[in-house]
């Protein structure tokens, strides 16, 4: 397997005319086949509320521009001034008319059920005087200009025909108008984030100065014969409002401001600057005049030593003495730094204690481990609790008594939809024939390894153990006790370990990991006079950097499998834990844990078939990199139990896998070398695509797969089924009868929904394949975008569901089809393969102006200070950090090293 950090050779525009026509023709997705019948029929409730009546009149679409440019929340308030003006104008006409108020999306789009007397090509301009809410009204009014022009008219009859399943393009304009209508009223009352509405009522504080707000996600979805409102509970983090001094104490993990009695060291100062930068504050030392500012940085000196020149005299003065003289305010914390607010060049300094964090500011930075754990605990709700909150949400979002809906002729049902579902039977899973229990049919999606041996176990002859710590941390007796239990468990599970006493070494966890692993590798080779197969690493904690470096070295430098064990698990080792470790070791070394009989995977076993999973992962928000990682995995046997991988690094955060043709060629060659035949059929499970990119991804990637096949042989044309895998949705299902639920109160594994809430005419389904552990289970949405294999509904649903039982490091069904899951793991592992410091480059202009905006908050939160000096003053294009990625060693590339 190879990486490529160059711009890929395959570009969509380089396709032949014939391939471009082929790609364009694919944009019509396959129609839904006749409904499936496999499984036991049940009914479930879904968090979709029916729209009982739609507008019958033609809607009018207008483009609105409000200047000066302000955020959507303020746009809405300015828009309401225009709405009031129009209401008055219509009422004062010679023949008074009731002004049916239009709806507005907070940015550019207005939809009206009446004609606003604006002709196409005409632009009307209104001057509006806006008075800021609250204390800032003392600063007078602000003049805004609102201009409006007509975009066109929207036929609701087209939407009705689409919902009846007539083959046609999706009427996005009508759906968008409805969405804006349903969001208009809640947007006036709640804090909006994307498609979610949040309220500070019952906000819950979490670690380091953040708090969690509850809210609701709302979207609309077309279904067969009707539109539906999808409503789900949601939560997100905001900054706790209140004194900045208290916030600083929380960020630093102190009990309160009383613990801030000494000057901060530079590390703590940088920590609070990173956390506070960009937040809006309001001053509290000027009585009624509560000026608002945005934090730009934190001073390196305390308030008692932060100096500036007085305007009147030009004499240098400290911030602390200025506040004493000007406001008669002696600072409690003169030893703490000041905030620099507004434009840093103006040098406006404010002591921490005279500033308060303004409410309603979203926490956009990544939550730390403790905050994430508290977030999960806060959002983890049993199905019945979540269901009740959702039912209450339709009223809370004012969809019951809503004058805007009434005037547009829209009515929403207030009961969740009850829809038909099917519970598919679990497959029988096969282990080694010599097992006491060679075949098991799981109950509720889970089973165990008792009395079972892996289907094909490897023999481990040459291995070693390295403990990242000192012997007093990990006594040799404790390691040997763990190794003895691990060896016994492996042999019970059918993985034979020829040498039961591997050499054990100790090393500094902060030392040279590459030298440590090479030494451990050599030690194993010398001890057993055979090429080492495995290095077991005992780690002190869950920290990512050490684990990442171990995987970089083992995957790309040495080419040996590694198995990491947390020390806490070694000391409290149980047989179940060792059995799980054994499963991972076996597949990393080329073994097979379990399989399904040929009769249960007929599509794969009848003719040579490759199942491919694909994913693209992008850099985290705020990262200085613009390198995305594309990962592909492909099955290498008729049991779909072994997979090989291919990886590429690509620029520009593109969702399309740019070098898919050569990646597919790699997998097809591997398949041929392993199985001795070319795949006649391909099933391609594609993860990580946003709704707006689906048609582009399908056109480019299906053409690339075809190109890969014809490059191998001009006559080679396997049939392709392209399935989109989506977890980022808000559909939830709730059992109605107790016998249709599992022990956690969730729907049973194997619950499939393909009617009622799915697309009016296209081939999609929801599948809840996994057992519920905690909270409410999230199903996966599968959308068949291309189907040359002519699947029936039962065939694709059963193939997908049964594959979910073959995730090789667990004895339970997983929630996402394993090839897509593996592709995600491969992409995540590839992030660890970067080495060196990287180089800064100016991105190509073609990579997009929007990219430059994202990267402005770069360099690990340091802004331009984290960039090389020659680029800090660049105004228009922000440089990006380009890392070098190492190749995975060929001996690992064909096995599941990434597990």
CSV table of C-alpha atoms in Angstrom, one decimal, residues 330-694:
chain,number,residue,atom,x,y,z
A,330,UNK,CA,-8.5,49.3,43.6
A,331,UNK,CA,-7.9,46.0,41.8
A,332,UNK,CA,-8.3,42.7,43.8
A,333,UNK,CA,-6.1,40.9,41.2
A,334,UNK,CA,-3.4,43.4,40.1
A,335,UNK,CA,-1.0,40.4,39.7
A,336,UNK,CA,-3.2,38.8,36.9
A,337,UNK,CA,-2.9,39.8,33.2
A,338,UNK,CA,-5.2,42.1,31.3
A,339,UNK,CA,-7.4,41.4,28.4
A,340,UNK,CA,-6.6,43.2,25.1
A,341,UNK,CA,-9.9,43.9,23.5
A,342,UNK,CA,-11.0,45.1,20.1
A,343,UNK,CA,-8.3,45.9,17.6
A,344,UNK,CA,-4.9,44.9,19.2
A,345,UNK,CA,-3.2,47.9,17.5
A,346,UNK,CA,-5.3,50.3,19.6
A,347,UNK,CA,-4.1,48.6,22.8
A,348,UNK,CA,-7.3,48.8,24.9
A,349,UNK,CA,-6.4,47.0,28.2
A,350,UNK,CA,-9.0,45.8,30.6
A,351,UNK,CA,-8.3,44.0,34.0
A,352,UNK,CA,-10.0,40.6,34.2
A,353,UNK,CA,-12.1,41.6,37.2
A,354,UNK,CA,-14.0,44.4,35.4
A,355,UNK,CA,-15.2,42.1,32.6
A,356,UNK,CA,-18.0,39.6,32.3
A,357,UNK,CA,-18.5,36.9,29.7
A,358,UNK,CA,-21.6,37.6,27.7
A,359,UNK,CA,-24.3,34.9,27.7
A,360,UNK,CA,-25.1,32.8,24.6
A,361,UNK,CA,-21.6,32.3,23.2
A,362,UNK,CA,-21.2,28.8,21.7
A,363,UNK,CA,-18.1,26.8,22.6
A,364,UNK,CA,-16.7,26.1,19.2
A,365,UNK,CA,-13.4,24.6,20.3
A,366,UNK,CA,-13.0,20.9,20.7
A,367,UNK,CA,-14.1,19.7,24.1
A,368,UNK,CA,-11.4,18.1,26.3
A,369,UNK,CA,-11.7,14.5,27.6
A,370,UNK,CA,-13.4,15.4,30.8
A,371,UNK,CA,-15.8,17.8,29.1
A,372,UNK,CA,-16.6,15.1,26.4
A,373,UNK,CA,-17.3,12.5,29.1
A,374,UNK,CA,-19.7,14.9,30.9
A,375,UNK,CA,-21.4,15.8,27.5
A,376,UNK,CA,-22.0,12.0,26.8
A,377,UNK,CA,-23.4,11.6,30.3
A,378,UNK,CA,-25.7,14.6,29.8
A,379,UNK,CA,-27.0,13.5,26.4
A,380,UNK,CA,-27.3,9.8,27.1
A,381,UNK,CA,-31.1,9.4,27.5
A,382,UNK,CA,-33.1,6.1,27.6
A,383,UNK,CA,-35.5,5.7,24.6
A,384,UNK,CA,-38.7,6.5,26.6
A,385,UNK,CA,-37.1,9.8,28.1
A,386,UNK,CA,-35.9,10.9,24.6
A,387,UNK,CA,-39.3,10.1,23.1
A,388,UNK,CA,-41.2,12.2,25.7
A,389,UNK,CA,-38.8,15.2,25.2
A,390,UNK,CA,-39.2,15.0,21.4
A,391,UNK,CA,-43.0,14.9,21.7
A,392,UNK,CA,-42.9,18.0,24.0
A,393,UNK,CA,-40.6,19.7,21.5
A,394,UNK,CA,-43.1,20.2,18.8
A,395,UNK,CA,-45.1,22.4,21.2
A,396,UNK,CA,-42.0,24.1,22.6
A,397,UNK,CA,-40.9,25.1,19.0
A,398,UNK,CA,-44.3,26.8,18.7
A,399,UNK,CA,-45.5,24.7,15.8
A,400,UNK,CA,-48.9,24.2,17.3
A,401,UNK,CA,-50.2,27.8,17.5
A,402,UNK,CA,-48.2,29.5,14.8
A,403,UNK,CA,-49.7,32.4,12.8
A,404,UNK,CA,-47.1,32.1,10.0
A,405,UNK,CA,-48.0,28.4,9.4
A,406,UNK,CA,-51.7,29.3,9.5
A,407,UNK,CA,-51.4,32.1,6.9
A,408,UNK,CA,-49.4,29.8,4.6
A,409,UNK,CA,-52.0,27.1,4.9
A,410,UNK,CA,-49.7,24.6,6.7
A,411,UNK,CA,-50.7,22.3,9.5
A,412,UNK,CA,-48.5,19.9,11.4
A,413,UNK,CA,-49.5,16.7,13.2
A,414,UNK,CA,-48.5,16.6,16.8
A,415,UNK,CA,-48.1,12.8,17.2
A,416,UNK,CA,-45.0,10.9,16.1
A,417,UNK,CA,-45.5,8.8,13.0
A,418,UNK,CA,-46.2,5.1,13.5
A,419,UNK,CA,-44.5,3.2,10.7
A,420,UNK,CA,-44.1,-0.4,9.6
A,421,UNK,CA,-40.8,-2.1,10.2
A,422,UNK,CA,-39.3,-5.6,9.9
A,423,UNK,CA,-37.0,-7.4,12.4
A,424,UNK,CA,-34.6,-9.5,10.4
A,425,UNK,CA,-33.4,-12.8,11.9
A,426,UNK,CA,-29.8,-13.0,13.1
A,427,UNK,CA,-27.3,-15.0,11.0
A,428,UNK,CA,-25.6,-18.1,12.3
A,429,UNK,CA,-21.9,-17.4,13.0
A,430,UNK,CA,-19.4,-20.1,12.3
A,431,UNK,CA,-16.2,-20.8,14.3
A,432,UNK,CA,-13.6,-23.6,14.0
A,433,UNK,CA,-15.2,-27.0,13.5
A,434,UNK,CA,-13.2,-28.3,16.5
A,435,UNK,CA,-14.9,-25.9,18.9
A,436,UNK,CA,-17.4,-27.2,21.4
A,437,UNK,CA,-19.9,-24.8,19.9
A,438,UNK,CA,-18.8,-24.3,16.3
A,439,UNK,CA,-22.0,-22.4,15.2
A,440,UNK,CA,-23.8,-19.8,17.3
A,441,UNK,CA,-27.0,-17.8,16.5
A,442,UNK,CA,-26.7,-14.6,18.6
A,443,UNK,CA,-29.5,-13.3,20.7
A,444,UNK,CA,-30.2,-9.6,20.7
A,445,UNK,CA,-27.1,-9.0,18.6
A,446,UNK,CA,-24.4,-10.3,21.0
A,447,UNK,CA,-22.6,-13.5,21.9
A,448,UNK,CA,-19.4,-14.6,23.6
A,449,UNK,CA,-16.3,-16.7,22.9
A,450,UNK,CA,-17.0,-19.4,25.5
A,451,UNK,CA,-16.4,-22.9,23.9
A,452,UNK,CA,-15.4,-21.3,20.6
A,453,UNK,CA,-12.1,-21.3,18.7
A,454,UNK,CA,-11.3,-18.8,15.9
A,455,UNK,CA,-12.0,-20.1,12.4
A,456,UNK,CA,-8.4,-19.8,11.3
A,457,UNK,CA,-5.9,-19.2,14.1
A,458,UNK,CA,-2.3,-18.1,13.5
A,459,UNK,CA,0.7,-19.5,15.3
A,460,UNK,CA,2.9,-17.0,17.1
A,461,UNK,CA,6.5,-18.1,17.3
A,462,UNK,CA,8.5,-14.9,17.7
A,463,UNK,CA,7.4,-12.0,19.8
A,464,UNK,CA,8.4,-9.7,22.7
A,465,UNK,CA,6.9,-7.5,25.3
A,466,UNK,CA,8.0,-3.9,26.1
A,467,UNK,CA,6.7,-2.0,29.1
A,468,UNK,CA,6.7,1.8,28.8
A,469,UNK,CA,7.7,2.6,32.4
A,470,UNK,CA,10.0,1.4,35.2
A,471,UNK,CA,10.0,-2.0,36.8
A,472,UNK,CA,8.7,-0.5,40.1
A,473,UNK,CA,5.7,0.7,38.0
A,474,UNK,CA,5.1,-2.7,36.4
A,475,UNK,CA,6.7,-5.5,38.4
A,476,UNK,CA,8.1,-8.3,36.3
A,477,UNK,CA,5.8,-10.8,38.2
A,478,UNK,CA,2.7,-8.8,37.2
A,479,UNK,CA,3.7,-8.8,33.6
A,480,UNK,CA,4.5,-12.5,33.6
A,481,UNK,CA,1.1,-13.2,35.3
A,482,UNK,CA,-0.7,-11.3,32.6
A,483,UNK,CA,1.3,-13.0,29.8
A,484,UNK,CA,0.5,-16.4,31.2
A,485,UNK,CA,-3.2,-15.6,31.2
A,486,UNK,CA,-3.0,-14.1,27.7
A,487,UNK,CA,-1.2,-17.2,26.4
A,488,UNK,CA,-3.7,-19.6,28.0
A,489,UNK,CA,-6.7,-17.6,26.7
A,490,UNK,CA,-5.2,-17.5,23.2
A,491,UNK,CA,-4.7,-21.2,23.1
A,492,UNK,CA,-8.3,-21.8,24.3
A,493,UNK,CA,-9.4,-19.5,21.4
A,494,UNK,CA,-7.4,-21.4,18.8
A,495,UNK,CA,-4.4,-19.0,18.5
A,496,UNK,CA,-1.3,-21.2,19.2
A,497,UNK,CA,1.7,-19.5,20.9
A,498,UNK,CA,4.8,-21.7,20.4
A,499,UNK,CA,7.0,-19.7,22.8
A,500,UNK,CA,5.2,-18.9,26.0
A,501,UNK,CA,7.9,-16.7,27.6
A,502,UNK,CA,8.7,-13.8,25.4
A,503,UNK,CA,11.6,-11.5,26.4
A,504,UNK,CA,10.4,-8.5,28.5
A,505,UNK,CA,12.1,-5.1,28.4
A,506,UNK,CA,11.4,-1.7,30.0
A,507,UNK,CA,11.8,1.8,28.5
A,508,UNK,CA,11.1,5.5,29.3
A,509,UNK,CA,7.6,6.4,28.0
A,510,UNK,CA,9.1,9.9,27.0
A,511,UNK,CA,12.2,8.4,25.3
A,512,UNK,CA,13.0,7.4,21.8
A,513,UNK,CA,10.1,5.2,20.8
A,514,UNK,CA,11.6,4.2,17.4
A,515,UNK,CA,14.8,2.9,19.1
A,516,UNK,CA,12.8,1.1,21.7
A,517,UNK,CA,10.6,-0.8,19.2
A,518,UNK,CA,13.6,-1.7,17.0
A,519,UNK,CA,15.4,-3.0,20.1
A,520,UNK,CA,12.3,-5.0,21.1
A,521,UNK,CA,12.0,-6.3,17.5
A,522,UNK,CA,15.7,-7.4,17.5
A,523,UNK,CA,15.4,-9.0,20.9
A,524,UNK,CA,12.5,-11.2,19.7
A,525,UNK,CA,14.4,-12.2,16.6
A,526,UNK,CA,17.5,-13.1,18.6
A,527,UNK,CA,15.5,-15.0,21.3
A,528,UNK,CA,13.6,-17.2,18.8
A,529,UNK,CA,15.9,-17.1,15.8
A,530,UNK,CA,12.9,-16.3,13.6
A,531,UNK,CA,11.4,-13.1,12.0
A,532,UNK,CA,9.4,-11.3,14.8
A,533,UNK,CA,5.7,-11.3,14.3
A,534,UNK,CA,4.4,-9.2,17.2
A,535,UNK,CA,5.5,-6.7,19.8
A,536,UNK,CA,3.1,-6.3,22.8
A,537,UNK,CA,3.4,-2.8,24.3
A,538,UNK,CA,2.2,-2.0,27.9
A,539,UNK,CA,1.3,1.7,28.1
A,540,UNK,CA,0.9,3.9,31.2
A,541,UNK,CA,-2.3,5.7,30.1
A,542,UNK,CA,-4.7,6.5,27.3
A,543,UNK,CA,-2.6,9.4,26.0
A,544,UNK,CA,-2.6,9.6,22.2
A,545,UNK,CA,1.0,10.8,21.4
A,546,UNK,CA,2.7,7.7,22.7
A,547,UNK,CA,0.2,5.3,21.1
A,548,UNK,CA,0.5,7.3,17.8
A,549,UNK,CA,4.3,7.1,17.7
A,550,UNK,CA,4.2,3.4,18.4
A,551,UNK,CA,1.9,2.8,15.5
A,552,UNK,CA,3.9,5.1,13.2
A,553,UNK,CA,7.1,3.2,13.9
A,554,UNK,CA,5.5,-0.3,13.7
A,555,UNK,CA,3.4,0.4,10.6
A,556,UNK,CA,5.9,2.4,8.5
A,557,UNK,CA,9.4,1.9,9.9
A,558,UNK,CA,9.7,-1.7,11.1
A,559,UNK,CA,6.7,-3.5,9.5
A,560,UNK,CA,5.6,-5.5,12.5
A,561,UNK,CA,2.2,-5.9,14.3
A,562,UNK,CA,1.9,-4.3,17.7
A,563,UNK,CA,-0.7,-4.9,20.4
A,564,UNK,CA,-1.0,-2.1,22.9
A,565,UNK,CA,-2.3,-2.9,26.4
A,566,UNK,CA,-3.2,-0.3,29.1
A,567,UNK,CA,-1.4,-1.0,32.3
A,568,UNK,CA,-4.7,-0.8,34.3
A,569,UNK,CA,-6.0,-3.7,32.2
A,570,UNK,CA,-2.8,-5.7,32.7
A,571,UNK,CA,-3.1,-5.4,36.5
A,572,UNK,CA,-6.8,-6.4,36.6
A,573,UNK,CA,-6.7,-8.7,33.6
A,574,UNK,CA,-9.8,-11.0,33.1
A,575,UNK,CA,-10.2,-13.8,30.6
A,576,UNK,CA,-12.8,-11.8,28.7
A,577,UNK,CA,-10.3,-9.0,28.2
A,578,UNK,CA,-7.6,-11.4,27.0
A,579,UNK,CA,-10.1,-13.0,24.6
A,580,UNK,CA,-10.8,-9.6,23.0
A,581,UNK,CA,-7.0,-9.0,22.7
A,582,UNK,CA,-6.6,-12.4,21.1
A,583,UNK,CA,-9.2,-11.5,18.4
A,584,UNK,CA,-7.3,-8.4,17.5
A,585,UNK,CA,-3.9,-10.2,17.5
A,586,UNK,CA,-5.2,-13.0,15.2
A,587,UNK,CA,-6.5,-10.7,12.5
A,588,UNK,CA,-3.4,-8.4,12.6
A,589,UNK,CA,-1.3,-11.5,11.8
A,590,UNK,CA,-3.6,-12.7,9.0
A,591,UNK,CA,-6.0,-15.1,10.8
A,592,UNK,CA,-9.8,-15.2,10.5
A,593,UNK,CA,-11.9,-15.0,13.6
A,594,UNK,CA,-15.4,-16.1,12.4
A,595,UNK,CA,-17.4,-16.3,9.2
A,596,UNK,CA,-20.9,-16.8,7.8
A,597,UNK,CA,-21.7,-19.9,5.7
A,598,UNK,CA,-22.0,-19.5,2.0
A,599,UNK,CA,-25.7,-19.9,2.1
A,600,UNK,CA,-26.0,-16.8,4.3
A,601,UNK,CA,-23.9,-14.6,1.9
A,602,UNK,CA,-25.2,-15.9,-1.4
A,603,UNK,CA,-24.4,-12.7,-3.3
A,604,UNK,CA,-20.7,-12.9,-2.3
A,605,UNK,CA,-20.2,-16.7,-2.5
A,606,UNK,CA,-22.0,-17.5,-5.9
A,607,UNK,CA,-19.5,-15.4,-8.0
A,608,UNK,CA,-16.3,-13.6,-7.2
A,609,UNK,CA,-17.3,-10.4,-5.5
A,610,UNK,CA,-15.4,-7.7,-3.7
A,611,UNK,CA,-17.0,-5.6,-0.9
A,612,UNK,CA,-15.3,-2.2,-0.7
A,613,UNK,CA,-15.6,0.4,2.0
A,614,UNK,CA,-14.5,4.0,1.5
A,615,UNK,CA,-14.2,7.1,3.7
A,616,UNK,CA,-12.5,10.5,3.6
A,617,UNK,CA,-11.5,12.2,6.9
A,618,UNK,CA,-10.7,15.9,7.0
A,619,UNK,CA,-8.5,17.9,9.4
A,620,UNK,CA,-10.1,19.1,12.6
A,621,UNK,CA,-11.6,22.6,12.6
A,622,UNK,CA,-8.9,25.2,13.2
A,623,UNK,CA,-6.1,22.8,12.1
A,624,UNK,CA,-3.4,24.5,10.0
A,625,UNK,CA,-3.5,21.6,7.6
A,626,UNK,CA,-5.7,21.2,4.5
A,627,UNK,CA,-4.7,17.6,3.9
A,628,UNK,CA,-7.5,15.1,3.9
A,629,UNK,CA,-7.1,11.3,4.1
A,630,UNK,CA,-8.9,9.0,1.7
A,631,UNK,CA,-9.1,5.3,2.8
A,632,UNK,CA,-10.3,2.3,0.9
A,633,UNK,CA,-10.6,-1.3,2.2
A,634,UNK,CA,-11.6,-4.3,0.1
A,635,UNK,CA,-12.6,-7.9,1.0
A,636,UNK,CA,-10.0,-10.5,0.1
A,637,UNK,CA,-12.1,-13.7,0.5
A,638,UNK,CA,-15.5,-15.2,0.0
A,639,UNK,CA,-16.3,-14.9,3.7
A,640,UNK,CA,-15.8,-11.1,3.8
A,641,UNK,CA,-13.6,-11.6,6.9
A,642,UNK,CA,-10.2,-10.4,5.6
A,643,UNK,CA,-9.6,-6.9,4.2
A,644,UNK,CA,-6.7,-5.1,2.6
A,645,UNK,CA,-6.4,-1.3,2.6
A,646,UNK,CA,-5.2,1.6,0.3
A,647,UNK,CA,-4.6,5.2,1.4
A,648,UNK,CA,-4.0,8.5,-0.2
A,649,UNK,CA,-3.4,12.0,1.1
A,650,UNK,CA,-5.2,14.7,-0.8
A,651,UNK,CA,-5.4,18.5,-0.6
A,652,UNK,CA,-8.2,21.0,-0.2
A,653,UNK,CA,-10.5,19.1,2.1
A,654,UNK,CA,-12.4,17.7,-0.9
A,655,UNK,CA,-15.0,15.0,-0.3
A,656,UNK,CA,-14.3,13.3,-3.6
A,657,UNK,CA,-11.6,10.6,-3.4
A,658,UNK,CA,-9.3,12.1,-6.0
A,659,UNK,CA,-7.1,9.1,-6.7
A,660,UNK,CA,-9.8,6.5,-6.4
A,661,UNK,CA,-8.9,4.9,-9.7
A,662,UNK,CA,-5.4,3.8,-8.6
A,663,UNK,CA,-6.6,2.8,-5.1
A,664,UNK,CA,-9.2,0.6,-6.6
A,665,UNK,CA,-6.6,-0.9,-9.0
A,666,UNK,CA,-4.5,-1.8,-5.9
A,667,UNK,CA,-7.4,-3.6,-4.2
A,668,UNK,CA,-8.4,-5.4,-7.4
A,669,UNK,CA,-4.9,-6.7,-7.9
A,670,UNK,CA,-4.7,-7.8,-4.3
A,671,UNK,CA,-8.0,-9.7,-4.7
A,672,UNK,CA,-6.8,-11.4,-7.8
A,673,UNK,CA,-3.5,-12.5,-6.1
A,674,UNK,CA,-5.4,-13.7,-3.1
A,675,UNK,CA,-8.4,-15.4,-4.7
A,676,UNK,CA,-7.1,-16.3,-8.1
A,677,UNK,CA,-10.0,-14.6,-9.9
A,678,UNK,CA,-11.1,-11.1,-10.9
A,679,UNK,CA,-14.2,-9.8,-9.0
A,680,UNK,CA,-17.2,-10.0,-11.3
A,681,UNK,CA,-19.3,-7.8,-8.9
A,682,UNK,CA,-18.4,-4.8,-6.7
A,683,UNK,CA,-20.4,-3.5,-3.8
A,684,UNK,CA,-19.1,-0.1,-2.7
A,685,UNK,CA,-20.1,1.2,0.7
A,686,UNK,CA,-19.2,5.0,0.8
A,687,UNK,CA,-19.1,6.8,4.1
A,688,UNK,CA,-18.4,10.5,4.9
A,689,UNK,CA,-20.4,12.3,2.2
A,690,UNK,CA,-22.6,15.4,3.0
A,691,UNK,CA,-26.0,15.8,1.4
A,692,UNK,CA,-24.9,18.6,-0.9
A,693,UNK,CA,-22.0,16.6,-2.4
A,694,UNK,CA,-23.8,13.3,-3.1
